[in-house]
Structures are given as structure tokens and as C-alpha cells.
mmCIF file with all atom_site columns, C-alpha atoms in Angstrom:
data_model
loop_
_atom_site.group_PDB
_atom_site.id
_atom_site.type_symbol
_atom_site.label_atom_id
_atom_site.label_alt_id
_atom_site.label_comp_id
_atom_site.label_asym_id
_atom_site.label_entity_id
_atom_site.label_seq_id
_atom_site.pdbx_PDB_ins_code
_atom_site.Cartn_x
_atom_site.Cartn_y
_atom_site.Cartn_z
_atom_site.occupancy
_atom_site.B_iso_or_equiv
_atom_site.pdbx_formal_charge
_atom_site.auth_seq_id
_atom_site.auth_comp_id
_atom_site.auth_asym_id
_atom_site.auth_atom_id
_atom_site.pdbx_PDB_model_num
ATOM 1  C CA . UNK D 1 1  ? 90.329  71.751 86.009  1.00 68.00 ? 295 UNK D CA 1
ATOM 2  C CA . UNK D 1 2  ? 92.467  72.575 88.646  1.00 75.00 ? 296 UNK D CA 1
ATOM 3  C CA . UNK D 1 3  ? 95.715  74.239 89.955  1.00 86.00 ? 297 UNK D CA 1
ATOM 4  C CA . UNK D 1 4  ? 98.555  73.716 92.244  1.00 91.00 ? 298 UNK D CA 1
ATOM 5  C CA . UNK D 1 5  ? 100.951 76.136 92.518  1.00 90.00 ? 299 UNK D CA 1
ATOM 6  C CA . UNK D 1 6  ? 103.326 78.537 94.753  1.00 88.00 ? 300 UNK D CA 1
ATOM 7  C CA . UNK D 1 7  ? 102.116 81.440 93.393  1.00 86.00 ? 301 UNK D CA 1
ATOM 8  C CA . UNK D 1 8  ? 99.533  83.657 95.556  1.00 86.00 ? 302 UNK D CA 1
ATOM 9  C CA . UNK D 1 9  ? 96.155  83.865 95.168  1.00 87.00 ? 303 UNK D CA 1
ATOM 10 C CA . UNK D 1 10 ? 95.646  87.189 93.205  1.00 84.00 ? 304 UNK D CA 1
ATOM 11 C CA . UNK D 1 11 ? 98.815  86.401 90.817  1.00 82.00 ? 305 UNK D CA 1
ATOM 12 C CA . UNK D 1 12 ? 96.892  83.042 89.721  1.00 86.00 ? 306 UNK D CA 1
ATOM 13 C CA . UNK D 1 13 ? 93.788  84.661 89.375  1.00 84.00 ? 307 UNK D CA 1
ATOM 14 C CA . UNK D 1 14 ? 95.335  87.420 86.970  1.00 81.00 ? 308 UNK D CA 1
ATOM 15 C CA . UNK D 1 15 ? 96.948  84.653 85.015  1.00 81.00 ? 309 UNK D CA 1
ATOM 16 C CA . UNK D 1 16 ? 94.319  82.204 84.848  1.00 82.00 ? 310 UNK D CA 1
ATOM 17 C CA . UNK D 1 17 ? 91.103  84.200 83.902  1.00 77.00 ? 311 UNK D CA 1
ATOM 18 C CA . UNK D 1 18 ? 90.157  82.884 80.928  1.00 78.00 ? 312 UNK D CA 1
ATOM 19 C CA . UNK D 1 19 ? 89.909  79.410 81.984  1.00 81.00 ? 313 UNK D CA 1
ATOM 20 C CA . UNK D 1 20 ? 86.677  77.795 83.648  1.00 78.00 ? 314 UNK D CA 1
ATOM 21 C CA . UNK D 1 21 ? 88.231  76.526 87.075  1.00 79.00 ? 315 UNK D CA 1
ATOM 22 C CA . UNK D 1 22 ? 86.082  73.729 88.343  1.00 82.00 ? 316 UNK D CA 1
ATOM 23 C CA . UNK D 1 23 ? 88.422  72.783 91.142  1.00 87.00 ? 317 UNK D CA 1
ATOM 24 C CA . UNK D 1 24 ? 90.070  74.896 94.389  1.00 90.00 ? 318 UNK D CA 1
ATOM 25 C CA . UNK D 1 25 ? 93.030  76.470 93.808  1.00 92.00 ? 319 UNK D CA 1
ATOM 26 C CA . UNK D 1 26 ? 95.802  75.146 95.725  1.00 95.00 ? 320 UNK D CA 1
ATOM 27 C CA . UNK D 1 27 ? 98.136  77.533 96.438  1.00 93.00 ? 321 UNK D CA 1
ATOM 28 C CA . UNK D 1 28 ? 101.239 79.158 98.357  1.00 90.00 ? 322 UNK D CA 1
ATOM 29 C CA . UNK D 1 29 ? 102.627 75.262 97.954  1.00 91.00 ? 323 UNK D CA 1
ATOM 30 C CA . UNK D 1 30 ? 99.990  74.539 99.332  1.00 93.00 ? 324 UNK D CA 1
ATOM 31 C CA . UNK D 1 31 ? 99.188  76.716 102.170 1.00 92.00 ? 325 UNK D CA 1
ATOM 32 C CA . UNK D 1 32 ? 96.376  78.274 100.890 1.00 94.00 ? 326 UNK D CA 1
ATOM 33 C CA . UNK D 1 33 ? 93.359  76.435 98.912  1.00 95.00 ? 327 UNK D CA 1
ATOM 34 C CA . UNK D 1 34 ? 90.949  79.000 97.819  1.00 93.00 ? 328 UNK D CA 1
ATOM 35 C CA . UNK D 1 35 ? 87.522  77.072 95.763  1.00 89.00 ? 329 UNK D CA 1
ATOM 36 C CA . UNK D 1 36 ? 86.597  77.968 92.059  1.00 84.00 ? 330 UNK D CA 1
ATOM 37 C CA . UNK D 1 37 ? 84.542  80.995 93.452  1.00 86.00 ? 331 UNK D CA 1
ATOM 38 C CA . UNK D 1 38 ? 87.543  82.233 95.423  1.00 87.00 ? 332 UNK D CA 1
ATOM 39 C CA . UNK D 1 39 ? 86.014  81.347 99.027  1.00 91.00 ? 333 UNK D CA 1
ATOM 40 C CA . UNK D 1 40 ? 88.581  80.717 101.368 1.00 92.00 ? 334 UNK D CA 1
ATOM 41 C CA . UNK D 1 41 ? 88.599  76.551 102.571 1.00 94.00 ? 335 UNK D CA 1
ATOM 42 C CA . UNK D 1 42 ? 92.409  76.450 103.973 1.00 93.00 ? 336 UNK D CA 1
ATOM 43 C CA . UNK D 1 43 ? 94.821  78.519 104.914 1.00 92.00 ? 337 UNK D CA 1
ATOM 44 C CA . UNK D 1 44 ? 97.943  77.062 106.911 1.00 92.00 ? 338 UNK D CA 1
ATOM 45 C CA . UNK D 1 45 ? 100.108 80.250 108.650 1.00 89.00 ? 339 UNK D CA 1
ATOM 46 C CA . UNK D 1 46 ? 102.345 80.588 110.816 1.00 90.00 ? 340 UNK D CA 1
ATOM 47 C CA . UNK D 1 47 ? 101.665 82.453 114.327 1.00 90.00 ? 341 UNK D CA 1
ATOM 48 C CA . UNK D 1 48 ? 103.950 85.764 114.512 1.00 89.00 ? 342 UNK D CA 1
ATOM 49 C CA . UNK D 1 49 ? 106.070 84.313 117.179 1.00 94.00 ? 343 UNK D CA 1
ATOM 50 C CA . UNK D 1 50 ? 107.406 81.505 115.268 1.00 94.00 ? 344 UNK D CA 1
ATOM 51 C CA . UNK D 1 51 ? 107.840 83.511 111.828 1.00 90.00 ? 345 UNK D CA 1
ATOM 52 C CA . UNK D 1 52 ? 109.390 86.386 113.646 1.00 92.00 ? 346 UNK D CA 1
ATOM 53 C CA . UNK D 1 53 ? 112.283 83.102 114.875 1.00 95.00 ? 347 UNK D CA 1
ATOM 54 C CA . UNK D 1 54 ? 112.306 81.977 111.174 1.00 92.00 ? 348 UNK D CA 1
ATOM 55 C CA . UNK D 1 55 ? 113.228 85.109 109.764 1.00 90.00 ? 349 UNK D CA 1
ATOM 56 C CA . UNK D 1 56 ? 115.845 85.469 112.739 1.00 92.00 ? 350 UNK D CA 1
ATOM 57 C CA . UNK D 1 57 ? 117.542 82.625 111.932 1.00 94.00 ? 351 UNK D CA 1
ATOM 58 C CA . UNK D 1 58 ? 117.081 83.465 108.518 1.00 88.00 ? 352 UNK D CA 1
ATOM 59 C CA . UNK D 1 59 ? 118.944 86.821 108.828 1.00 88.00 ? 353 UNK D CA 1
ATOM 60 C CA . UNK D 1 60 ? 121.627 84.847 110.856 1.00 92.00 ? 354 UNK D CA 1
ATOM 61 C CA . UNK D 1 61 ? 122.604 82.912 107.487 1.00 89.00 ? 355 UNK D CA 1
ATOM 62 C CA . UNK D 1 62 ? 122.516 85.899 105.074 1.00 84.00 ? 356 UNK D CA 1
ATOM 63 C CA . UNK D 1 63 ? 118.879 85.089 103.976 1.00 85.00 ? 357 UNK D CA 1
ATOM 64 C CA . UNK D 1 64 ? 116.131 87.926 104.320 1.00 86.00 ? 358 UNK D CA 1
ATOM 65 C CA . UNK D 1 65 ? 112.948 86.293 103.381 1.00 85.00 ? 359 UNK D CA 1
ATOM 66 C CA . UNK D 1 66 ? 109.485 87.699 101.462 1.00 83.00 ? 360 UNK D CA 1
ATOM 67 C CA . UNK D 1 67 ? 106.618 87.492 103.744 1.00 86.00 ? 361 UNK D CA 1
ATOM 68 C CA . UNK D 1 68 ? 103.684 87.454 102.595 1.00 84.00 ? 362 UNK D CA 1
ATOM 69 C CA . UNK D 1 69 ? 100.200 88.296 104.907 1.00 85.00 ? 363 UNK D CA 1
ATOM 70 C CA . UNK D 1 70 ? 96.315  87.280 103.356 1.00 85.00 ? 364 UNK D CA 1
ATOM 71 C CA . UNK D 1 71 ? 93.574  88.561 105.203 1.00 84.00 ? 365 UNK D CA 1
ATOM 72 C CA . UNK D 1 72 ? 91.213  85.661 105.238 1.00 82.00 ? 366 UNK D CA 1
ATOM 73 C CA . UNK D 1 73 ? 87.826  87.311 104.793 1.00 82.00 ? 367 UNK D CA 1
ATOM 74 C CA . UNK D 1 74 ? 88.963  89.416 101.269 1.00 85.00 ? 368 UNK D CA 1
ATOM 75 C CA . UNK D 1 75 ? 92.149  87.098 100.517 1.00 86.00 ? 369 UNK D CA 1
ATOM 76 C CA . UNK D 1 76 ? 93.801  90.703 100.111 1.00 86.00 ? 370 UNK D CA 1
ATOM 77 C CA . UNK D 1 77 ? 97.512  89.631 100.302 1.00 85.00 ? 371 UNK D CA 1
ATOM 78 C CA . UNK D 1 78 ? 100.367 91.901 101.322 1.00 85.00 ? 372 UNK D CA 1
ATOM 79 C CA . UNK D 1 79 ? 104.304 91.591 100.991 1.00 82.00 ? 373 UNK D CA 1
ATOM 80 C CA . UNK D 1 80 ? 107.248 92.178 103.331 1.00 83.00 ? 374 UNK D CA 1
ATOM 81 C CA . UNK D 1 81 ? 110.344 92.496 100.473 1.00 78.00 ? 375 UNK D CA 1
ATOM 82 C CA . UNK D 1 82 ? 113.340 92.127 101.958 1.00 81.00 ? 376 UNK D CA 1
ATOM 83 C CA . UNK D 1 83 ? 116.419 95.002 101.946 1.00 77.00 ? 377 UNK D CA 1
ATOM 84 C CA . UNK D 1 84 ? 118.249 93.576 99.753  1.00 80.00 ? 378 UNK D CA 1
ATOM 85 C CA . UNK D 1 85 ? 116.910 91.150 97.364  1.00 83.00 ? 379 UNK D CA 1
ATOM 86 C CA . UNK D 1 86 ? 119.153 88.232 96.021  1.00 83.00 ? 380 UNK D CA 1
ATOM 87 C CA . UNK D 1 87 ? 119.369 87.150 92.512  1.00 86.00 ? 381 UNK D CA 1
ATOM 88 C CA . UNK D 1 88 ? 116.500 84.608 92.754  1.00 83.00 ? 382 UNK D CA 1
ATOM 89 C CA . UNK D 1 89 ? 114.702 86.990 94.839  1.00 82.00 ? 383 UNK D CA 1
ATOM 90 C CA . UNK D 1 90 ? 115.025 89.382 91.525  1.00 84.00 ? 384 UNK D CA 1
ATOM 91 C CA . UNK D 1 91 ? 113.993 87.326 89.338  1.00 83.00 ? 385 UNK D CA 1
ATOM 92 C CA . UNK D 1 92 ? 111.194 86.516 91.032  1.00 77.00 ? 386 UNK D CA 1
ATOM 93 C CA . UNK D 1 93 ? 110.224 89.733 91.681  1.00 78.00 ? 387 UNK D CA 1
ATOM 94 C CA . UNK D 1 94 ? 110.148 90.703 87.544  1.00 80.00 ? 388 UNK D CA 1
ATOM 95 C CA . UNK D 1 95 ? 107.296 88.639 87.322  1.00 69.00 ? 389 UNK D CA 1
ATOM 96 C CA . UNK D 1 96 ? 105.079 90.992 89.744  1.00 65.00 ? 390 UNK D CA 1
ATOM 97 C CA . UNK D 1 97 ? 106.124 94.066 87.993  1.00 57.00 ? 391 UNK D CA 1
#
């Protein structure tokens, strides 16, 4: 079996532990695809120059965006929360707590 989803690698691992993946892990909506093992085979990002003008024109709207960062050799992952989280942003947010 396998999984697509827009969740990040560590938060699919945690929920998915006690089934026998036999497929990669498609993840990030598909940015990331990580194999059964957890060995990294794809990750699309974006270079700093054109996130950094994404979140400016971001801001310009009223939108401050989660960023999230995934070192490729240990997959660690690391989030940028913005100040001041919308209701969606929230909600999401309960589910990491």
C-alpha cells in the first residue's frame, strides 16, 4: 500500500506505523516522495529567493504562510508559524499538538 497526502513526512510516519507500507510515500502534495524505508527519492523546493517573493506577496494580501524546511539527508523537517495564525491555520495547527 501506499500514501498520498499533504501532510509531512514525520506526521505520516507517526500516524501510519502500524501498517506495512510497500509503496513511497508521497507527500507535501506531492513535493516530497520519501520510499517505504524512508530514503529520500524527490523532493521539489523552492530556492529562498523565490519563497522569500511568495511570502511577500503573501503578506501584501493579509496571508502569512507556514514554511516548512526538510533537510534532505535526515528528512528532519522544521516550521516557520506565522504571527498570527488564521482560523484554518488553527485548526490545522491542533492536529500537531
Amino acid at each position: 500500500m501506499g500514501i498520498a497526502t499533504a501532510r509531512s513526512y514525520t506526521k505520516t510516519r507517526e500516524l501510519l506505523t502500524a501498517l506495512r507500507l510497500t509503496m513511497p510515500l508521497i507527500l507535501l502534495d506531492g513535493a516530497m516522495i520519501v520510499d517505504e524505508g524512508g530514503t529520500l527519492l524527490t523532493l521539489k523546493a523552492l530556492d529562498k529567493e523565490r519563497g522569500d517573493a511568495i511570502v511577500e506577496i503573501g503578506l501584501k494580501q493579509g496571508i502569512d504562510p507556514f514554511i516548512i524546511a526538510v533537510q534532505k539527508e535526515s528528512l528532519q523537517e522544521h516550521f516557520l508559524y506565522p504571527r498570527r495564525l488564521n482560523r484554518h491555520q488553527k485548526e490545522v495547527l491542533k492536529g500537531y499538538r
